[in-house]
Backbone as a ProteinNet text record, in pm:
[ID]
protein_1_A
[PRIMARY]
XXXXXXXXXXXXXXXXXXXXXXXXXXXXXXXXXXXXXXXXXXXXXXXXXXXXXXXXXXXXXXXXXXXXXXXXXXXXXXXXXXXXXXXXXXXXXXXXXXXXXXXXXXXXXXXXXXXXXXXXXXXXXXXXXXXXXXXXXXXXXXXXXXXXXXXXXXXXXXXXXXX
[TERTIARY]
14619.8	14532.5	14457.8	14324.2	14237.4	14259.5	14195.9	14242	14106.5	13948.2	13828.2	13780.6	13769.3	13732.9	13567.5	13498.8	13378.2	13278.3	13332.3	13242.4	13290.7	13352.5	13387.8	13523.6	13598.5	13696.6	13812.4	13897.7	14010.4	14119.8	14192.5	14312.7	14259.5	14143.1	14097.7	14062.8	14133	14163	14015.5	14018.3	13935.6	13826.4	13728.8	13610.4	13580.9	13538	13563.7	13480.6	13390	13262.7	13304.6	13389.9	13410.9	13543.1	13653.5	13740.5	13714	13586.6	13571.1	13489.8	13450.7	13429.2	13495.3	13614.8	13729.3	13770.5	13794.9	13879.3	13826.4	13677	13576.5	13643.1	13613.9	13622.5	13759.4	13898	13997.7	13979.1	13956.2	13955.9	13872.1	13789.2	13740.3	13839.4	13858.9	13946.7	14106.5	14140	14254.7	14231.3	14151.5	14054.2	14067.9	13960.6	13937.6	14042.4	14158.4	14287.5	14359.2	14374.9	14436.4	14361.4	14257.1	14167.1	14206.5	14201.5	14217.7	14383.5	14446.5	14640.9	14671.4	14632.8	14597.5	14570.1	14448.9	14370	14263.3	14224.9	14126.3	13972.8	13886.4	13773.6	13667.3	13568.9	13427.5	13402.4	13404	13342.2	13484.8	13567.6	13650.8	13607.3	13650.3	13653.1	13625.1	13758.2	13775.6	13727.2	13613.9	13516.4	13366.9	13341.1	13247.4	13239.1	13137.8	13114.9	12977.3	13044.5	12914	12782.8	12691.5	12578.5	12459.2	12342.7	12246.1	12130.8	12036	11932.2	11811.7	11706.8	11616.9	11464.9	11406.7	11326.7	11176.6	11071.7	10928.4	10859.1	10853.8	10801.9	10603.2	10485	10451.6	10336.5	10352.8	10296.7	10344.5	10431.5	10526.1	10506.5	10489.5	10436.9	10522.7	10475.4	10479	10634	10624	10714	10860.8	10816.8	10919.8	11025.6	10909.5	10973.6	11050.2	10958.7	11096.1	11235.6	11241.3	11357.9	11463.3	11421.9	11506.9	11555.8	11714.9	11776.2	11863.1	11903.7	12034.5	12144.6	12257.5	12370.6	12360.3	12223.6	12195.7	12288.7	12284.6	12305.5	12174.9	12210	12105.5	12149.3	12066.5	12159.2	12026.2	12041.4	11939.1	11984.2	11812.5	11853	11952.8	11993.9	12115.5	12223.7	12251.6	12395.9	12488.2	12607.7	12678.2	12730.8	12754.8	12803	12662.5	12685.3	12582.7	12618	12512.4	12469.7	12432.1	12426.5	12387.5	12298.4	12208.7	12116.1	12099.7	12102.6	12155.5	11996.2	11888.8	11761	11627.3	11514.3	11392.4	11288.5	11205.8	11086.9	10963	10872.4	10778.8	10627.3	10546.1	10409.5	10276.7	10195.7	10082.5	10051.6	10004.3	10033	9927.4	9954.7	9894.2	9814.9	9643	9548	9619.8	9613.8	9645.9	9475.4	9479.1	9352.3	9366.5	9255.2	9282.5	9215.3	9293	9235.9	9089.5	8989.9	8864.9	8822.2	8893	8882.2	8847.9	8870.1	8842.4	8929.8	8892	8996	9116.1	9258	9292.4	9369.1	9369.7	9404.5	9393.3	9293.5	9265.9	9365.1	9415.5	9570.4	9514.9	9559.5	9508.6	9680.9	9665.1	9748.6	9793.6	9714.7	9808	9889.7	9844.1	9991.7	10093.5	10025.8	10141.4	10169.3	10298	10319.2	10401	10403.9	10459.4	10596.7	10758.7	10816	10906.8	11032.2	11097.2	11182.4	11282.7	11462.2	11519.3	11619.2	11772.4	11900.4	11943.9	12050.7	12199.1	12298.5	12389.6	12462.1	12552.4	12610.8	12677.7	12756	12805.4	12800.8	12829.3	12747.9	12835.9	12725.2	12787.3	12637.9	12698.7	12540.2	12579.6	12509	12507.6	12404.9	12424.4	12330	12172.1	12149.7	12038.4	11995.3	12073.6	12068.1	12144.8	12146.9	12188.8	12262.6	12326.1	12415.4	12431.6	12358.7	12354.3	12425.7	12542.8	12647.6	12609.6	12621	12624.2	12508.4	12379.2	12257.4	12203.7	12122	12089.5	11945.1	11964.3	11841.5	11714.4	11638.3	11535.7	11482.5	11472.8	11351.2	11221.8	11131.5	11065.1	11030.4	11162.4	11105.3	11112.4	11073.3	11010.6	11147.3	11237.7	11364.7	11322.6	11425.2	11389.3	11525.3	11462.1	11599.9	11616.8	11700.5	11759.3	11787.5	11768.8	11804	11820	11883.4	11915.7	11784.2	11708.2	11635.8	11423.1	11474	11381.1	11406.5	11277.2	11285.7	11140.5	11214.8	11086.1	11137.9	11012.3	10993.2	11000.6	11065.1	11071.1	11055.8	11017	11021.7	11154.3	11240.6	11311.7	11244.6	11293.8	11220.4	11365.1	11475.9	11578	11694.1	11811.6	11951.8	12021.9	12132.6	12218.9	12347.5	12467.3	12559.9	12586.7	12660.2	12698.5	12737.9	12718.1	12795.9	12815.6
7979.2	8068.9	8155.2	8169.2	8213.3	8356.7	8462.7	8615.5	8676.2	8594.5	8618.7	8509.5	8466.9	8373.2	8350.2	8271.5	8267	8353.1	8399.1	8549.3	8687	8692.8	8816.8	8877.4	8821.2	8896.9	8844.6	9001.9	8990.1	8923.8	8793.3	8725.9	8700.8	8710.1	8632.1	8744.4	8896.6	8933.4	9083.8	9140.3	9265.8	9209.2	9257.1	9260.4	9330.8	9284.5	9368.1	9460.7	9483.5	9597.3	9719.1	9697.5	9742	9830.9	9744.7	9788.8	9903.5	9869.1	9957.7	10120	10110.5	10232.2	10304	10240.3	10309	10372.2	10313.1	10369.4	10495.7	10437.5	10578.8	10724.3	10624.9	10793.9	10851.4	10801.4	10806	10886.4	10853.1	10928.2	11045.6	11069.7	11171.2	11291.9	11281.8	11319.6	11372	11294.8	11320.6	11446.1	11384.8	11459.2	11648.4	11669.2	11798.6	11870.5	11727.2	11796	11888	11783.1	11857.3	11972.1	11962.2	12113.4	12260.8	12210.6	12279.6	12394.5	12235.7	12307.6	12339.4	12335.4	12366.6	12503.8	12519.5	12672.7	12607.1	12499.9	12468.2	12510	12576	12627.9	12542.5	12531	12468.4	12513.8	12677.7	12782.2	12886	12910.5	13013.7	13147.8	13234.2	13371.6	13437.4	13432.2	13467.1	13440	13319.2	13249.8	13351.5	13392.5	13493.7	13592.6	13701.8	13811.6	13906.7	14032.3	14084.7	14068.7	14068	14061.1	14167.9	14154.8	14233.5	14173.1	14185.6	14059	14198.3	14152.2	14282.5	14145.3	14255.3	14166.3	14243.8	14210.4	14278.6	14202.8	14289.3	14255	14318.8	14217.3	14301.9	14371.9	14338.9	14419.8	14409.4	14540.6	14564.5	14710	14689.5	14823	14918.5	15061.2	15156.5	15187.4	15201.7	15227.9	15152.8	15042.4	14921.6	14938.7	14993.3	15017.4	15156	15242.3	15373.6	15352.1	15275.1	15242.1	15155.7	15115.7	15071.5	15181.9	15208.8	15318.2	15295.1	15355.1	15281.6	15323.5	15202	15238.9	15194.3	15122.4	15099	14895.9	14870.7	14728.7	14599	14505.7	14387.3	14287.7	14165	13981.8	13943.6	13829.5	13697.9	13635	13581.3	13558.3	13441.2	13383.6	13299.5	13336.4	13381.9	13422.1	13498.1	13530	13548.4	13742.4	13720.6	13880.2	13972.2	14085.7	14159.5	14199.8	14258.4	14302.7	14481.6	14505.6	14690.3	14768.7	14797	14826	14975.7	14884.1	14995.6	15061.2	15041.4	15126.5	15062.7	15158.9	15099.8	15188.5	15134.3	15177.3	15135.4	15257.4	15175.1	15244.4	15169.5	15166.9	15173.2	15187.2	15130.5	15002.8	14952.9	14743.8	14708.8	14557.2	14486.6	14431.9	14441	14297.9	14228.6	14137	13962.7	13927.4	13820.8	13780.1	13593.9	13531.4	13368.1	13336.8	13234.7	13165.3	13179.2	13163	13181.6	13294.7	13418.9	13535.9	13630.8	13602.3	13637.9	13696.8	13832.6	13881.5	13768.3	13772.8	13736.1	13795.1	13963.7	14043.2	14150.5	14264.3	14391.1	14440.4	14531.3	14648.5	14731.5	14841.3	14960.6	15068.6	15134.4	15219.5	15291.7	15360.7	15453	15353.2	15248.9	15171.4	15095.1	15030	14960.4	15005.7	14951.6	14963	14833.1	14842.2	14772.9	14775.6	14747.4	14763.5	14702.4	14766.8	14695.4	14759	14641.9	14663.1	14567.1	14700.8	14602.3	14615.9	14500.7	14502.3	14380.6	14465.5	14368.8	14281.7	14178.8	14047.5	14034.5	13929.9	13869.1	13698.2	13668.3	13512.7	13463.6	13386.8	13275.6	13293	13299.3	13313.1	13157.3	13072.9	13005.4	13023.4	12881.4	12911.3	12872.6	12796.3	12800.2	12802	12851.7	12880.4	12995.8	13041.9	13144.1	13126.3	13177.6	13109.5	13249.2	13310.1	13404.5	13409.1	13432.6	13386.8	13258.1	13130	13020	12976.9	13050.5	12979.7	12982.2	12894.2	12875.2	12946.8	13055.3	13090.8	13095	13062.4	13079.7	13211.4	13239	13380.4	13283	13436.3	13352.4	13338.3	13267.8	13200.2	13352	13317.6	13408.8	13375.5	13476.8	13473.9	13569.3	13559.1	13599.3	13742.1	13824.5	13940.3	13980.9	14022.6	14113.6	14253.4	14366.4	14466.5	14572.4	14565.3	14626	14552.8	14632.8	14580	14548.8	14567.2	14522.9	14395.1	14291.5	14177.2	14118.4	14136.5	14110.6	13993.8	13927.4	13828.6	13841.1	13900.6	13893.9	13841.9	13861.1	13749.6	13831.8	13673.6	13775.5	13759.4	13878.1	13932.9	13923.3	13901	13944.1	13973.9	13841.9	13829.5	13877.6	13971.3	13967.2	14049.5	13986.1	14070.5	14204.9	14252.9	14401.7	14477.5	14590.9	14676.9	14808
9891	9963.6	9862.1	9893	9772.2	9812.2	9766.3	9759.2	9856.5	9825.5	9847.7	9949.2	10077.4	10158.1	10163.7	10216	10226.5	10321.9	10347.7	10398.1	10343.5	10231.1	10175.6	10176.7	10282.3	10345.5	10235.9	10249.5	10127.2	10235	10167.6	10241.1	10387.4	10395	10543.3	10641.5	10615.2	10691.9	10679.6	10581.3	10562	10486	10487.7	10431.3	10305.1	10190.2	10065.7	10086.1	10115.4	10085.6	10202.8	10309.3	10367.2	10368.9	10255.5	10194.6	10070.3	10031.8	9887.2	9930.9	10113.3	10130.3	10180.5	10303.3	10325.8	10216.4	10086.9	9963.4	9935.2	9916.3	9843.1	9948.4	10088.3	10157.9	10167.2	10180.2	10145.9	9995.2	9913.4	9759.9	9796.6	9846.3	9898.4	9971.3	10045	10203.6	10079.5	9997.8	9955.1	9823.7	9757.2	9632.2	9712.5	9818.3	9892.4	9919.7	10003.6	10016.9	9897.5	9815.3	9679.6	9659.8	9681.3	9582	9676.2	9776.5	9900.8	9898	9886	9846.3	9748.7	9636.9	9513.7	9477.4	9560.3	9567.2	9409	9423	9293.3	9362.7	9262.9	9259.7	9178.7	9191.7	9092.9	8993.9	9056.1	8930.4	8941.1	8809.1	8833.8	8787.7	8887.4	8897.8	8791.6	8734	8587.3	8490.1	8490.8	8390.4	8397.7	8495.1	8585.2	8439.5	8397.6	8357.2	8441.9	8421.6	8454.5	8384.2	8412.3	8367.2	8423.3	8327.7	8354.5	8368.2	8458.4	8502.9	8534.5	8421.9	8424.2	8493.4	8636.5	8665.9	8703.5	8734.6	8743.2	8868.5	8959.1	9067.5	9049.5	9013.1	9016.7	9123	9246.8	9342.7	9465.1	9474.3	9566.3	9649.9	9817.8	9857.4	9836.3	9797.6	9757.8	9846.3	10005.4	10061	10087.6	10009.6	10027.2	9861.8	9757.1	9661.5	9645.8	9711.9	9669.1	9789.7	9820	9884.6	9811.9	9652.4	9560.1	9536.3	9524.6	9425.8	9393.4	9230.3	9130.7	9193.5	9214.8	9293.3	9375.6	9467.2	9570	9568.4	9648.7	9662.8	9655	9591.8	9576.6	9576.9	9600.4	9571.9	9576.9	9475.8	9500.7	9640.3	9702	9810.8	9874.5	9783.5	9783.6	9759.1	9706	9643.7	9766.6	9761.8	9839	9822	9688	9674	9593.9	9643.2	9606.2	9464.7	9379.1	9293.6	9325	9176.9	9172.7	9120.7	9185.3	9110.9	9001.1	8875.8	8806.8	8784.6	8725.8	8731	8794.2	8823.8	8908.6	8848.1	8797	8749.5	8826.3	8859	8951.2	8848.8	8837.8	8784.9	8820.3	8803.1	8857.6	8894.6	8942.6	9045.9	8915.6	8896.1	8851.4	8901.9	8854.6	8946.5	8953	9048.6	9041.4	9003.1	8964	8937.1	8923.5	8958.1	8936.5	8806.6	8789.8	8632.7	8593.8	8711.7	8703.2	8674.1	8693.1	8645.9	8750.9	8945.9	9026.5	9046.9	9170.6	9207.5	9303	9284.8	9420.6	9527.1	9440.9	9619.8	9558.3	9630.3	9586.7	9604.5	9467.5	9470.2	9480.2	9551.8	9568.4	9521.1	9444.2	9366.2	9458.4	9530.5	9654.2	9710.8	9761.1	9837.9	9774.1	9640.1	9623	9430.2	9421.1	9285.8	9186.2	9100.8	8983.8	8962.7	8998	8999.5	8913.3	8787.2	8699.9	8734.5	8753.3	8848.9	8722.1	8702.5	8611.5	8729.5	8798.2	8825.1	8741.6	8821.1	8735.2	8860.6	8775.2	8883.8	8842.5	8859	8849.4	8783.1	8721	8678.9	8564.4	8468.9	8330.8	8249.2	8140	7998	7923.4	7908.2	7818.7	7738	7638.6	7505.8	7549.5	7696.8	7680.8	7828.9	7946.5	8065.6	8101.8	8278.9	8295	8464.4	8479	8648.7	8692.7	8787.2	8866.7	8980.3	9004.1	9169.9	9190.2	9077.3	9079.3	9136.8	9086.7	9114.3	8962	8903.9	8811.6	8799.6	8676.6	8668.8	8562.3	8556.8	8395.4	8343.4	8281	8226.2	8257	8334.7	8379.5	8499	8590.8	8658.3	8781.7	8943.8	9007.1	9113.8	9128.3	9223.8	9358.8	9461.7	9602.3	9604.3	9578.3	9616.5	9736.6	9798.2	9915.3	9850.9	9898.5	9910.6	10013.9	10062.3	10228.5	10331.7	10366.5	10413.6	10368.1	10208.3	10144.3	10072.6	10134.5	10071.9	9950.4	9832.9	9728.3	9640.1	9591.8	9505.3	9318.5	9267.1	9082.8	8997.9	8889.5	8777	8710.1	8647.8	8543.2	8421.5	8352.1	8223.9	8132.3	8137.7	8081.5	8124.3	8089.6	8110.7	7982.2	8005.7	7876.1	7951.5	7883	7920.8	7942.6	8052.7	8094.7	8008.6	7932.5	7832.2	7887.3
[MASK]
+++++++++++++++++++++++++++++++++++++++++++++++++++++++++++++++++++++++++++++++++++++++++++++++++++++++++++++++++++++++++++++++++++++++++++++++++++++++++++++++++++

């Protein structure tokens, strides 16, 4: 008796391809279990440092920004645990302007302003990335914050550890 019959089936009876996904999901299902009874994590706790994530919003209304204050609470809009906002600097707004050299939205200084927020987190520094409550972040790039019930858009300007 051969092991593989002519339609696939192992010993006549199961189907190999059909056998090799039961397994997968089985290795699955058992894999979760363990992690589960275990108490195993992705990212551990204790691997975590505080950090400092300095970012520049730059045209943010006036009334939306003095409602940043240090001490106050913050999170990227993903992340799960909040952040603190340790300082807020607000400025005069920046034109926006398009490559062509046009306006692309009149700032007007009485309403809105320029805003530079350092808060700190929670996260991981590597040598050439940065993991913000396990979201990956760039210098640079333009993140979504929460802050009570102000919601603004940032660039970060600058990650470095908490001191």
């Amino acid at each position: 008796m051969s092991i593989l019959d002519s339609q696939g089936r192992i010993f006549g009876k199961i189907n190999l391809i059909d056998a090799l996904v039961i397994l997968i999901i089985l290795l699955i299902v058992v894999g979760g279990g363990l992690r589960v009874a275990l108490g195993l994590e992705f990212v551990h706790r204790a691997d975590l440092i505080e950090m400092v994530v300095r970012v520049e919003a730059p045209v943010v209304r006036k009334e939306f920004a003095e409602r940043l204050t240090p001490g106050g609470a913050i999170r990227p809009a993903r992340a799960v645990e909040d952040g603190e906002i340790l300082s807020v600097d607000l400025h005069p707004p920046q034109a926006r302007y398009l490559t062509t050299g046009d306006f692309l939205e009149p700032v007007d200084p009485q309403d809105y302003a320029r805003v530079e927020l350092e808060f700190k987190g929670m996260g991981e520094i590597y040598s050439n990335s940065y993991y913000l409550e396990g979201e990956r972040i760039f210098l640079g790039e333009e993140i979504s914050l929460e802050a009570g019930e102000v919601f603004l858009r940032a660039t970060v300007m600058e990650v470095k550890p908490f001191e």
